[in-house]
């Protein structure tokens, strides 16, 4: 990843001052949780299930916000992000039923986070 991820106090201060960066940090934390669980293989399935569920909760909340009338993002971007949220929902089901892995979910989070970090403040 190209973005430098702040840690500790710097991350907290940065997140407090810029909601986009706060969302990026959340997405990266969720991706890290899925990576760590995935690396355990079959013995880490319970951890993976918890990690993808937590990720799904984030994306459901994001979808609810995106669908709301008060969301200020351009309509086309909102539609694209809502489409991603639907994909996350389907892909999470595949991970949980054992027919998929978390790779696509991890990549989505990383890509969106990268874009959020690159946006000017």
C-alpha atoms as a PDB file:
ATOM      1  CA  UNK A   1       0.000   0.000   0.000  1.00  0.00           C
ATOM      2  CA  UNK A   2       1.277   3.455  -0.875  1.00  0.00           C
ATOM      3  CA  UNK A   3      -0.297   5.345   2.018  1.00  0.00           C
ATOM      4  CA  UNK A   4       1.580   5.681   5.263  1.00  0.00           C
ATOM      5  CA  UNK A   5      -0.772   4.623   8.042  1.00  0.00           C
ATOM      6  CA  UNK A   6      -0.336   6.697  11.176  1.00  0.00           C
ATOM      7  CA  UNK A   7      -0.257   4.855  14.501  1.00  0.00           C
ATOM      8  CA  UNK A   8      -0.869   5.671  18.154  1.00  0.00           C
ATOM      9  CA  UNK A   9      -1.634   9.247  19.118  1.00  0.00           C
ATOM     10  CA  UNK A  10      -1.004  10.498  15.580  1.00  0.00           C
ATOM     11  CA  UNK A  11      -3.689   8.179  14.220  1.00  0.00           C
ATOM     12  CA  UNK A  12      -6.204   9.345  16.816  1.00  0.00           C
ATOM     13  CA  UNK A  13      -5.499  13.017  16.187  1.00  0.00           C
ATOM     14  CA  UNK A  14      -5.677  12.512  12.436  1.00  0.00           C
ATOM     15  CA  UNK A  15      -8.935  10.579  12.640  1.00  0.00           C
ATOM     16  CA  UNK A  16     -10.486  13.274  14.815  1.00  0.00           C
ATOM     17  CA  UNK A  17      -9.614  15.988  12.327  1.00  0.00           C
ATOM     18  CA  UNK A  18     -10.612  14.215   9.099  1.00  0.00           C
ATOM     19  CA  UNK A  19     -13.576  11.833   8.841  1.00  0.00           C
ATOM     20  CA  UNK A  20     -12.270  10.393   5.542  1.00  0.00           C
ATOM     21  CA  UNK A  21      -9.059   9.356   7.241  1.00  0.00           C
ATOM     22  CA  UNK A  22     -10.998   7.911  10.153  1.00  0.00           C
ATOM     23  CA  UNK A  23     -12.953   5.729   7.715  1.00  0.00           C
ATOM     24  CA  UNK A  24      -9.729   4.727   5.972  1.00  0.00           C
ATOM     25  CA  UNK A  25      -8.185   3.653   9.268  1.00  0.00           C
ATOM     26  CA  UNK A  26     -11.286   1.602  10.107  1.00  0.00           C
ATOM     27  CA  UNK A  27     -11.166  -0.119   6.714  1.00  0.00           C
ATOM     28  CA  UNK A  28      -7.491  -0.942   7.170  1.00  0.00           C
ATOM     29  CA  UNK A  29      -8.105  -2.309  10.663  1.00  0.00           C
ATOM     30  CA  UNK A  30     -10.897  -4.495   9.308  1.00  0.00           C
ATOM     31  CA  UNK A  31      -8.667  -5.720   6.472  1.00  0.00           C
ATOM     32  CA  UNK A  32      -5.882  -6.518   8.943  1.00  0.00           C
ATOM     33  CA  UNK A  33      -8.289  -8.552  11.051  1.00  0.00           C
ATOM     34  CA  UNK A  34      -9.365 -10.583   8.031  1.00  0.00           C
ATOM     35  CA  UNK A  35      -5.741 -11.116   6.976  1.00  0.00           C
ATOM     36  CA  UNK A  36      -4.686 -12.313  10.419  1.00  0.00           C
ATOM     37  CA  UNK A  37      -7.615 -14.710  10.643  1.00  0.00           C
ATOM     38  CA  UNK A  38      -7.065 -16.000   7.099  1.00  0.00           C
ATOM     39  CA  UNK A  39      -3.419 -16.759   7.823  1.00  0.00           C
ATOM     40  CA  UNK A  40      -4.486 -19.294  10.455  1.00  0.00           C
ATOM     41  CA  UNK A  41      -6.136 -21.499   7.855  1.00  0.00           C
ATOM     42  CA  UNK A  42      -8.927 -23.820   8.964  1.00  0.00           C
ATOM     43  CA  UNK A  43      -8.012 -23.423  12.628  1.00  0.00           C
ATOM     44  CA  UNK A  44      -8.790 -19.709  12.347  1.00  0.00           C
ATOM     45  CA  UNK A  45     -12.251 -20.034  10.830  1.00  0.00           C
ATOM     46  CA  UNK A  46     -14.020 -18.755  13.947  1.00  0.00           C
ATOM     47  CA  UNK A  47     -11.756 -15.694  13.921  1.00  0.00           C
ATOM     48  CA  UNK A  48     -12.330 -15.237  10.192  1.00  0.00           C
ATOM     49  CA  UNK A  49     -16.094 -15.475  10.678  1.00  0.00           C
ATOM     50  CA  UNK A  50     -15.923 -12.781  13.353  1.00  0.00           C
ATOM     51  CA  UNK A  51     -13.675 -10.587  11.189  1.00  0.00           C
ATOM     52  CA  UNK A  52     -15.851 -10.772   8.064  1.00  0.00           C
ATOM     53  CA  UNK A  53     -18.959 -10.185  10.167  1.00  0.00           C
ATOM     54  CA  UNK A  54     -17.403  -7.055  11.667  1.00  0.00           C
ATOM     55  CA  UNK A  55     -16.483  -5.929   8.138  1.00  0.00           C
ATOM     56  CA  UNK A  56     -20.046  -6.576   6.979  1.00  0.00           C
ATOM     57  CA  UNK A  57     -21.383  -4.471   9.856  1.00  0.00           C
ATOM     58  CA  UNK A  58     -19.214  -1.547   8.698  1.00  0.00           C
ATOM     59  CA  UNK A  59     -20.410  -1.890   5.103  1.00  0.00           C
ATOM     60  CA  UNK A  60     -24.060  -2.163   6.168  1.00  0.00           C
ATOM     61  CA  UNK A  61     -23.713   1.063   8.155  1.00  0.00           C
ATOM     62  CA  UNK A  62     -21.989   2.703   5.197  1.00  0.00           C
ATOM     63  CA  UNK A  63     -24.771   1.562   2.856  1.00  0.00           C
ATOM     64  CA  UNK A  64     -27.392   2.983   5.174  1.00  0.00           C
ATOM     65  CA  UNK A  65     -25.578   6.319   5.203  1.00  0.00           C
ATOM     66  CA  UNK A  66     -25.070   6.268   1.432  1.00  0.00           C
ATOM     67  CA  UNK A  67     -28.769   5.617   0.838  1.00  0.00           C
ATOM     68  CA  UNK A  68     -29.826   8.494   3.088  1.00  0.00           C
ATOM     69  CA  UNK A  69     -31.051  11.812   1.758  1.00  0.00           C
ATOM     70  CA  UNK A  70     -28.450  13.753   3.729  1.00  0.00           C
ATOM     71  CA  UNK A  71     -25.452  12.093   2.083  1.00  0.00           C
ATOM     72  CA  UNK A  72     -23.466  14.723   0.201  1.00  0.00           C
ATOM     73  CA  UNK A  73     -21.502  12.457  -2.127  1.00  0.00           C
ATOM     74  CA  UNK A  74     -22.215  12.665  -5.866  1.00  0.00           C
ATOM     75  CA  UNK A  75     -24.986  10.292  -6.935  1.00  0.00           C
ATOM     76  CA  UNK A  76     -22.718   8.242  -9.231  1.00  0.00           C
ATOM     77  CA  UNK A  77     -20.178   7.653  -6.449  1.00  0.00           C
ATOM     78  CA  UNK A  78     -22.946   6.738  -4.022  1.00  0.00           C
ATOM     79  CA  UNK A  79     -24.272   4.183  -6.502  1.00  0.00           C
ATOM     80  CA  UNK A  80     -20.817   2.657  -6.966  1.00  0.00           C
ATOM     81  CA  UNK A  81     -20.232   2.403  -3.223  1.00  0.00           C
ATOM     82  CA  UNK A  82     -23.682   0.898  -2.686  1.00  0.00           C
ATOM     83  CA  UNK A  83     -22.845  -1.671  -5.339  1.00  0.00           C
ATOM     84  CA  UNK A  84     -19.644  -2.491  -3.444  1.00  0.00           C
ATOM     85  CA  UNK A  85     -21.643  -2.826  -0.219  1.00  0.00           C
ATOM     86  CA  UNK A  86     -23.929  -5.350  -1.949  1.00  0.00           C
ATOM     87  CA  UNK A  87     -20.897  -7.262  -3.195  1.00  0.00           C
ATOM     88  CA  UNK A  88     -19.446  -7.285   0.342  1.00  0.00           C
ATOM     89  CA  UNK A  89     -22.728  -8.733   1.604  1.00  0.00           C
ATOM     90  CA  UNK A  90     -22.710 -11.539  -0.988  1.00  0.00           C
ATOM     91  CA  UNK A  91     -18.995 -12.261  -0.621  1.00  0.00           C
ATOM     92  CA  UNK A  92     -19.282 -12.387   3.166  1.00  0.00           C
ATOM     93  CA  UNK A  93     -21.920 -15.087   2.774  1.00  0.00           C
ATOM     94  CA  UNK A  94     -19.560 -17.056   0.548  1.00  0.00           C
ATOM     95  CA  UNK A  95     -16.739 -16.798   3.095  1.00  0.00           C
ATOM     96  CA  UNK A  96     -19.047 -17.899   5.892  1.00  0.00           C
ATOM     97  CA  UNK A  97     -20.389 -20.897   3.976  1.00  0.00           C
ATOM     98  CA  UNK A  98     -16.872 -21.971   3.029  1.00  0.00           C
ATOM     99  CA  UNK A  99     -17.203 -21.418  -0.711  1.00  0.00           C
ATOM    100  CA  UNK A 100     -15.013 -18.297  -0.797  1.00  0.00           C
ATOM    101  CA  UNK A 101     -12.125 -16.589   0.902  1.00  0.00           C
ATOM    102  CA  UNK A 102     -11.679 -13.082   2.266  1.00  0.00           C
ATOM    103  CA  UNK A 103      -9.272 -11.926  -0.449  1.00  0.00           C
ATOM    104  CA  UNK A 104     -11.764  -9.769  -2.342  1.00  0.00           C
ATOM    105  CA  UNK A 105     -13.075  -8.205   0.870  1.00  0.00           C
ATOM    106  CA  UNK A 106      -9.548  -7.359   1.969  1.00  0.00           C
ATOM    107  CA  UNK A 107      -8.699  -5.818  -1.398  1.00  0.00           C
ATOM    108  CA  UNK A 108     -11.874  -3.716  -1.442  1.00  0.00           C
ATOM    109  CA  UNK A 109     -11.094  -2.295   1.983  1.00  0.00           C
ATOM    110  CA  UNK A 110      -7.489  -1.574   1.061  1.00  0.00           C
ATOM    111  CA  UNK A 111      -8.461   0.101  -2.213  1.00  0.00           C
ATOM    112  CA  UNK A 112     -11.120   2.302  -0.658  1.00  0.00           C
ATOM    113  CA  UNK A 113      -8.777   3.220   2.213  1.00  0.00           C
ATOM    114  CA  UNK A 114      -6.026   4.110  -0.258  1.00  0.00           C
ATOM    115  CA  UNK A 115      -8.426   6.410  -2.093  1.00  0.00           C
ATOM    116  CA  UNK A 116      -9.559   8.056   1.131  1.00  0.00           C
ATOM    117  CA  UNK A 117      -5.957   8.707   2.192  1.00  0.00           C
ATOM    118  CA  UNK A 118      -5.118  10.217  -1.204  1.00  0.00           C
ATOM    119  CA  UNK A 119      -7.996  12.713  -1.176  1.00  0.00           C
ATOM    120  CA  UNK A 120      -6.928  16.241  -0.360  1.00  0.00           C
ATOM    121  CA  UNK A 121      -8.076  17.499   3.031  1.00  0.00           C
END
